[in-house]
PDB file of C-alpha atoms in Angstrom:
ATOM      1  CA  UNK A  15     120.941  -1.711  52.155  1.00  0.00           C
ATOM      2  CA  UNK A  16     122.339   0.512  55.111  1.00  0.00           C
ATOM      3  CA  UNK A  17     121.563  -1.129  58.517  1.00  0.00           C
ATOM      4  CA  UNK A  18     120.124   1.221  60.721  1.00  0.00           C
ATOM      5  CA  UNK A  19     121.822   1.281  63.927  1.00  0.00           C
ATOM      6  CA  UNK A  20     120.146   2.155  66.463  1.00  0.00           C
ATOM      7  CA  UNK A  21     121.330   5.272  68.863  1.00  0.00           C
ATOM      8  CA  UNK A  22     122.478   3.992  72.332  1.00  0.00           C
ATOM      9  CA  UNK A  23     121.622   5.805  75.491  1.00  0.00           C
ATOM     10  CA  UNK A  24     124.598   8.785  75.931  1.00  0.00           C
ATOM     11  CA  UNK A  25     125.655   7.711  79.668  1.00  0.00           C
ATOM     12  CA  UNK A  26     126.013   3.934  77.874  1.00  0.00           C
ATOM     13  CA  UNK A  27     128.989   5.412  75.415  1.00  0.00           C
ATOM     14  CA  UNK A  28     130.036   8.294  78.122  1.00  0.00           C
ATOM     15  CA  UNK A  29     130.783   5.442  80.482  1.00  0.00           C
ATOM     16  CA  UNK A  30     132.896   3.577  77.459  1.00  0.00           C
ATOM     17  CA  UNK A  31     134.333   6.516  76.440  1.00  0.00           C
ATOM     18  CA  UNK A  32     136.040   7.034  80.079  1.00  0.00           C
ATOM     19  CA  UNK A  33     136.947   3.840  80.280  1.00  0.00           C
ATOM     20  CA  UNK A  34     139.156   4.081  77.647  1.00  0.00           C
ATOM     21  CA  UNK A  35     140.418   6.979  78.714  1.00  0.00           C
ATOM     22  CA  UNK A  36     141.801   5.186  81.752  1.00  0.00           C
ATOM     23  CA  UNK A  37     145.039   3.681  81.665  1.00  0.00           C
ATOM     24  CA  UNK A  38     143.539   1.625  84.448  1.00  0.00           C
ATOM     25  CA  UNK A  39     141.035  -0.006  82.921  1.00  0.00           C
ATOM     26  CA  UNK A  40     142.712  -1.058  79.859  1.00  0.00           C
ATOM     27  CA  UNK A  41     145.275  -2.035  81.616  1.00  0.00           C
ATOM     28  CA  UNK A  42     143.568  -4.212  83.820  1.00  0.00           C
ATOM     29  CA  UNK A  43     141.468  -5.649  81.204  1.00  0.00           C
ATOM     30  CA  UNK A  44     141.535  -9.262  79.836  1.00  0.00           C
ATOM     31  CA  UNK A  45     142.110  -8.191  76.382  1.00  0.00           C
ATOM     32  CA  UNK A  46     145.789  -8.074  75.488  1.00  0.00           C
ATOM     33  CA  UNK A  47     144.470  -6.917  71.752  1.00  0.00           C
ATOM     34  CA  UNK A  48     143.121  -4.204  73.337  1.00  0.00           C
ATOM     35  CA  UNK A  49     146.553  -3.385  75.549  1.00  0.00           C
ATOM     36  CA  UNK A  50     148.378  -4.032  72.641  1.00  0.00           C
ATOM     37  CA  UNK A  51     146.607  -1.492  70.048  1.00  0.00           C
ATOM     38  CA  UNK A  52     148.462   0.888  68.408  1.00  0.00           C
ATOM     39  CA  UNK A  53     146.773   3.834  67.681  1.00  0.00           C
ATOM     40  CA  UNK A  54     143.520   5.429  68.856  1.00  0.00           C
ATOM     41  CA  UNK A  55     140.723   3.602  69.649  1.00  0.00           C
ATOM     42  CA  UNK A  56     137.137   4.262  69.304  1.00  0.00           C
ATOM     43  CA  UNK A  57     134.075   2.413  70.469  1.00  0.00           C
ATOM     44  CA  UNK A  58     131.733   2.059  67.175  1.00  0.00           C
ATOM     45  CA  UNK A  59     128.332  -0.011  66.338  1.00  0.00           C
ATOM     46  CA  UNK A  60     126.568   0.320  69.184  1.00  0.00           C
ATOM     47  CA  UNK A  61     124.207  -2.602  69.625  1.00  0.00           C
ATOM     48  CA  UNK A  62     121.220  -3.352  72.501  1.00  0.00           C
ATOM     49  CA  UNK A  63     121.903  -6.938  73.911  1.00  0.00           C
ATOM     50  CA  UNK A  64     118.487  -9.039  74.270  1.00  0.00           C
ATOM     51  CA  UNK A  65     118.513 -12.151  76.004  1.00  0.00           C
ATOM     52  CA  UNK A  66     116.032 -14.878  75.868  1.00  0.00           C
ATOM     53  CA  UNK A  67     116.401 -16.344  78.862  1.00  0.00           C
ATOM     54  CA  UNK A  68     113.694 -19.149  78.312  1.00  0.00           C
ATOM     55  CA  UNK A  69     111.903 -20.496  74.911  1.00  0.00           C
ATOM     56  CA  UNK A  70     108.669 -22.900  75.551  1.00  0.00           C
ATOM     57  CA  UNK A  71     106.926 -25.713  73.237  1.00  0.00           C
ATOM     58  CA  UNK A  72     105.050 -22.281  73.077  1.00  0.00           C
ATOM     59  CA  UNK A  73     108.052 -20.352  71.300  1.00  0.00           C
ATOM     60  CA  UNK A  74     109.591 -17.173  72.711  1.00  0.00           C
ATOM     61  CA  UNK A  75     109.373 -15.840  75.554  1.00  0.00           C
ATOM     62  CA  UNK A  76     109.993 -12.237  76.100  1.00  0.00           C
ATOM     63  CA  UNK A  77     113.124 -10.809  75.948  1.00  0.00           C
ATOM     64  CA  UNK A  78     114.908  -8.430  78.401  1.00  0.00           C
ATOM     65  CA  UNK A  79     117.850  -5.688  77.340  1.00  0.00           C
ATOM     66  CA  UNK A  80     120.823  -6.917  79.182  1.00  0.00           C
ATOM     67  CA  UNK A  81     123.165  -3.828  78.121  1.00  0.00           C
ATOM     68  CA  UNK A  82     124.813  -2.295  74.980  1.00  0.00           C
ATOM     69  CA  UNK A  83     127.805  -3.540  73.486  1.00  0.00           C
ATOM     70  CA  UNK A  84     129.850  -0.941  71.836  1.00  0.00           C
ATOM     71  CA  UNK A  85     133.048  -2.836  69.248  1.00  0.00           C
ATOM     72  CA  UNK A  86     136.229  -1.085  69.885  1.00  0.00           C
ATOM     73  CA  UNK A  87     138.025  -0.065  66.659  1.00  0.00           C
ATOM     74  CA  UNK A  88     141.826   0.303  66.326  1.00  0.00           C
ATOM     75  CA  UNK A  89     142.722   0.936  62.645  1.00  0.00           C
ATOM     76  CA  UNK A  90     140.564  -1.221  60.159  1.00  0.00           C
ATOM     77  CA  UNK A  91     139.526  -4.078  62.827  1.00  0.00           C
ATOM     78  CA  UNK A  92     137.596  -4.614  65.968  1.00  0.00           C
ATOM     79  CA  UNK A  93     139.776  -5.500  68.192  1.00  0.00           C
ATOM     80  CA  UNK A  94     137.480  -5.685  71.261  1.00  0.00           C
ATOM     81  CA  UNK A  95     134.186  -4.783  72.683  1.00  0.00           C
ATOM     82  CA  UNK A  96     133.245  -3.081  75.867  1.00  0.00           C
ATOM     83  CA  UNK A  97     129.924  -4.243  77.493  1.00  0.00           C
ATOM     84  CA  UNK A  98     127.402  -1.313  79.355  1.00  0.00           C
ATOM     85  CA  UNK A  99     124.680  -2.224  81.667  1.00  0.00           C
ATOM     86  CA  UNK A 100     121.960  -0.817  83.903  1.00  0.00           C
ATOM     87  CA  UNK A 101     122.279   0.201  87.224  1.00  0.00           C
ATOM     88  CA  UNK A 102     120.423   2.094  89.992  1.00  0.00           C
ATOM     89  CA  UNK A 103     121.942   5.026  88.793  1.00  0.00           C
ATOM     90  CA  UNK A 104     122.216   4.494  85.153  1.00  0.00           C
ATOM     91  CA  UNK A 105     124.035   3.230  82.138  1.00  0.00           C
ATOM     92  CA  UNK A 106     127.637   2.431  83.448  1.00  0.00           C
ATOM     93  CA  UNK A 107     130.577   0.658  81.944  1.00  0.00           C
ATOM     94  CA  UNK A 108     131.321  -3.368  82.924  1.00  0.00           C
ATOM     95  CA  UNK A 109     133.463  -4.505  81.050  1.00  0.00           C
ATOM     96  CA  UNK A 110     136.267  -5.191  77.958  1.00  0.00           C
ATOM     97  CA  UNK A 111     136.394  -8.418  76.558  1.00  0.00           C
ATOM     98  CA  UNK A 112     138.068 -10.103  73.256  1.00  0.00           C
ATOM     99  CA  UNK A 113     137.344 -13.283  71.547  1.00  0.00           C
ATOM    100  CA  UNK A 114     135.632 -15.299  68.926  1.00  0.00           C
ATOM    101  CA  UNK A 115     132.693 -12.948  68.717  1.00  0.00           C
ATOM    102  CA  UNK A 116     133.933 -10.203  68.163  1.00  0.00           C
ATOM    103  CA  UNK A 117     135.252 -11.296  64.811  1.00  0.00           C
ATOM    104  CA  UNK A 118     132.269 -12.464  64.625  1.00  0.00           C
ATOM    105  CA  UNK A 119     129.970  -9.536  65.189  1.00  0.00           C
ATOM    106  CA  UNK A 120     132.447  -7.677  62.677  1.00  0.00           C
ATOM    107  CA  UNK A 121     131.657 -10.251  59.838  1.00  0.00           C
ATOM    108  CA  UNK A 122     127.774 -10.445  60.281  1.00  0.00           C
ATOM    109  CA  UNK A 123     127.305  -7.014  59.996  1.00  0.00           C
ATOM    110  CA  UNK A 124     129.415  -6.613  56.813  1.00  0.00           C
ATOM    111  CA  UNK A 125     127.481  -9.963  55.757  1.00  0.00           C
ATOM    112  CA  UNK A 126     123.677  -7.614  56.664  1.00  0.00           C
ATOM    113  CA  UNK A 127     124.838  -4.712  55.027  1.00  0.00           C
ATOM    114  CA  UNK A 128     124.649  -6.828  51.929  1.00  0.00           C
ATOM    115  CA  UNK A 129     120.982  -7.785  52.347  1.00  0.00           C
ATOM    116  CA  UNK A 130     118.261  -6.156  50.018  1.00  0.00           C
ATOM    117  CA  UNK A 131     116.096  -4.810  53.132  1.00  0.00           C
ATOM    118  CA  UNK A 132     117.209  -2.305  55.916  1.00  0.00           C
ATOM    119  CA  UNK A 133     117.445  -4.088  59.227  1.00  0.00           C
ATOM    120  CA  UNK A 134     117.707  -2.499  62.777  1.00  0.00           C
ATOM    121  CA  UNK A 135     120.871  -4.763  63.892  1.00  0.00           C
ATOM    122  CA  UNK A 136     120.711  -6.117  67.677  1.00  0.00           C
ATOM    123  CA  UNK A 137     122.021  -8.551  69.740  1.00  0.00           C
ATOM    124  CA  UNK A 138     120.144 -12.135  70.883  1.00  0.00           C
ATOM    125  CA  UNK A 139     121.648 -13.749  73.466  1.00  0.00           C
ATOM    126  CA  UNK A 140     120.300 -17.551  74.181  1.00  0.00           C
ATOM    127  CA  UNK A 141     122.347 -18.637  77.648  1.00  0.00           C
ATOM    128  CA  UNK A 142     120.432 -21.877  77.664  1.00  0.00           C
ATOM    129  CA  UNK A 143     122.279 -23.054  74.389  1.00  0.00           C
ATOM    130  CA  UNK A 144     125.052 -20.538  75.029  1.00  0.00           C
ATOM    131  CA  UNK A 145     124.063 -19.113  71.802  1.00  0.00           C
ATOM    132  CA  UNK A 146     124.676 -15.746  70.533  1.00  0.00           C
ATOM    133  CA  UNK A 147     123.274 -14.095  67.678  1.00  0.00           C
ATOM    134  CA  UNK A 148     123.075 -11.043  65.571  1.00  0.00           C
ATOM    135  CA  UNK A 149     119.085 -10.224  65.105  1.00  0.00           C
ATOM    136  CA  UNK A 150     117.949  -7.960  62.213  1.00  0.00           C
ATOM    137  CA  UNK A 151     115.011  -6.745  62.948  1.00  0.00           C
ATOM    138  CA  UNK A 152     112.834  -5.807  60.522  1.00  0.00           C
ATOM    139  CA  UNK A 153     111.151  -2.460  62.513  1.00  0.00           C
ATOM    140  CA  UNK A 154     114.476   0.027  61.502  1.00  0.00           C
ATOM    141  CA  UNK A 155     112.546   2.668  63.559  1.00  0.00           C
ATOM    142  CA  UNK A 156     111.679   0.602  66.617  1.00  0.00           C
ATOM    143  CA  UNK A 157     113.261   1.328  69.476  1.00  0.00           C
ATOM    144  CA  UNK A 158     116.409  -0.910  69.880  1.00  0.00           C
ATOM    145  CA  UNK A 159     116.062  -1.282  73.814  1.00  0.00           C
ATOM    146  CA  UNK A 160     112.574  -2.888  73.227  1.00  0.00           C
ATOM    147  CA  UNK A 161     110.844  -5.780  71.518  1.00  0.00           C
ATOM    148  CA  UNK A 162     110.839  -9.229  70.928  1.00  0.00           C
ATOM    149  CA  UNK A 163     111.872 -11.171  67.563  1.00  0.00           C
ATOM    150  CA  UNK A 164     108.922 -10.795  65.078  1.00  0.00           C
ATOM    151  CA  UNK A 165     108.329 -13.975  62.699  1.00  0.00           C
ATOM    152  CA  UNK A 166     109.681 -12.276  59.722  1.00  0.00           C
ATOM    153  CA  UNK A 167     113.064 -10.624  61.575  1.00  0.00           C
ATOM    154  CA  UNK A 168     116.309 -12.530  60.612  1.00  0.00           C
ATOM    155  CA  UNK A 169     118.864 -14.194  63.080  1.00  0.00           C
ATOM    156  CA  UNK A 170     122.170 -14.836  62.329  1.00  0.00           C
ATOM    157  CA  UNK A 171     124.521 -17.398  64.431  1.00  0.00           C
ATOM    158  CA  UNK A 172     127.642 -16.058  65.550  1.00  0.00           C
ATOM    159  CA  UNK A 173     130.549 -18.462  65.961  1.00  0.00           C
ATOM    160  CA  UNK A 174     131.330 -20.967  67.672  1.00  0.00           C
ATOM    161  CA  UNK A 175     127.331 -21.664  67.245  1.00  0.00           C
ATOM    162  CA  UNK A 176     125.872 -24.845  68.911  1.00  0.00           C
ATOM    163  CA  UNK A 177     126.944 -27.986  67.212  1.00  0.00           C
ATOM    164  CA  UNK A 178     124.279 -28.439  63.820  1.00  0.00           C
ATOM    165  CA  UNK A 179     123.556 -25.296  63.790  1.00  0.00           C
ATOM    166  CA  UNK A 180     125.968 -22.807  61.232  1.00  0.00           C
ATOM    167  CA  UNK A 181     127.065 -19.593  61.762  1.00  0.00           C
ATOM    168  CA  UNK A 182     127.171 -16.570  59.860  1.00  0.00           C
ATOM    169  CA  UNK A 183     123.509 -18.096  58.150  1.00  0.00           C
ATOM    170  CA  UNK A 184     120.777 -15.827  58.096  1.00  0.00           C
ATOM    171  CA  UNK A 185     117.321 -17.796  59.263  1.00  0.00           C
ATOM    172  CA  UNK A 186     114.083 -16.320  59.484  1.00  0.00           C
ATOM    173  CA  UNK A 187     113.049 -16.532  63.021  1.00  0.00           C
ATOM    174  CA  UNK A 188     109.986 -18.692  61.940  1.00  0.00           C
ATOM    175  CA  UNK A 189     112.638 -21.471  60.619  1.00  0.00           C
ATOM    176  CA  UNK A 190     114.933 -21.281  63.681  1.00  0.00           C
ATOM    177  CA  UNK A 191     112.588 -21.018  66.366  1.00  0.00           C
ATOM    178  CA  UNK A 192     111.462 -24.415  65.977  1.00  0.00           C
ATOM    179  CA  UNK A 193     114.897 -25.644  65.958  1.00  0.00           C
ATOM    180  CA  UNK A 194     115.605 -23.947  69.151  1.00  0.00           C
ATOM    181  CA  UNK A 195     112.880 -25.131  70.774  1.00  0.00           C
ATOM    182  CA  UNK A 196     113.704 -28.444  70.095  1.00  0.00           C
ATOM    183  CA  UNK A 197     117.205 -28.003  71.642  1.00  0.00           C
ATOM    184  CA  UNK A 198     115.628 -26.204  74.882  1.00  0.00           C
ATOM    185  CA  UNK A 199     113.035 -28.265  75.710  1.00  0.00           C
ATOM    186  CA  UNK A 200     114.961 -31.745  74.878  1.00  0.00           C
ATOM    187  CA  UNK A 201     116.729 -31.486  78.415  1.00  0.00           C
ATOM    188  CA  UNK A 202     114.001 -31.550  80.919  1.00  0.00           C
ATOM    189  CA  UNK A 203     113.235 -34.985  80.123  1.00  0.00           C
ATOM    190  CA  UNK A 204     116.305 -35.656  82.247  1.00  0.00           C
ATOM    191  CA  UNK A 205     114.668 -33.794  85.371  1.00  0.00           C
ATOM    192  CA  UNK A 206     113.767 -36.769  88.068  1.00  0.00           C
ATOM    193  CA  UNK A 207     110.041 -38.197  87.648  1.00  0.00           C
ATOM    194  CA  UNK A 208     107.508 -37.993  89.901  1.00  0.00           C
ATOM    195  CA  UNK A 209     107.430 -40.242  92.889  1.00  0.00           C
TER     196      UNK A 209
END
């Protein structure tokens, strides 16, 4: 099934766009893929970035939209990514980056494309177990800047996932919840006691 991507806001890919058009920016970037691509490049799957900044013995807590993350595309490959975020004044480019998940992005969504029901593709971003994660969610009409993951969405691990834990697996949220909230809520026992 197609994934459904979801639009992102105009200024988000203006703001990519003109980066790219500077010679200044790429340039100055920490992405010698990207300084080194021959040929035009184009920013492509546009995805919102959640993150979860805290999960409870409760489960999840709400998540917050962080920015958009746009893969840049020279020939048949990402060869980078270009973050957006909010500011005061809009949707504005921050910044190029390479690396593991990148690749990584790249493969899942081939990987979800092969899936039997439409998904609205995001990103889930868990800095407490410096996890990232490609979340299908099941809503394809939802909008992509809100929500939290529903019982029934899919997350998929991107490499390098947390040790135990395999990438590139799709779990229903409902069987990896539990296993995150094992992970996050393990460490506090190592907070000081009470005097």
């Amino acid at each position: 099934m197609p994934l459904h991507i979801p639009p992102a806001p105009a200024p988000a890919l203006r703001s990519v766009l003109a980066a790219l058009g500077s010679p200044t920016a790429v340039r100055e970037a920490r992405t010698p893929s990207l300084r080194a691509a021959q040929g035009p490049a184009t920013p492509e799957l546009p995805l919102p970035v959640h993150v979860l900044d805290r999960i409870s013995p409760q489960g999840l807590s709400a998540t917050r939209l962080a920015g958009w993350r746009f893969l840049i595309r020279c020939g048949d490959r990402a060869v980078a990514a270009a973050e957006t975020m909010l500011t005061p004044d809009g949707w504005a480019f921050s910044h190029f980056f390479e690396g593991p998940y990148v690749a990584s992005t790249e493969l899942a969504l081939k990987q979800a494309e092969s899936l039997q029901q439409p998904y609205q593709p995001r990103l889930l971003s868990v800095p407490g177990l410096y996890m990232l994660t490609l979340w299908l969610h099941g809503d394809t009409t939802a909008d992509g800047a809100q929500g939290h993951p529903a019982a029934t969405d899919l997350l998929v691990p991107l490499a390098p996932a947390p040790p135990g834990i395999a990438a590139h697996l799709p779990h229903p949220v409902a069987d990896l919840l539990p296993v995150l909230t094992l992970r996050a809520t393990r460490w506090p026992l190592l907070e000081s006691p009470a005097a």
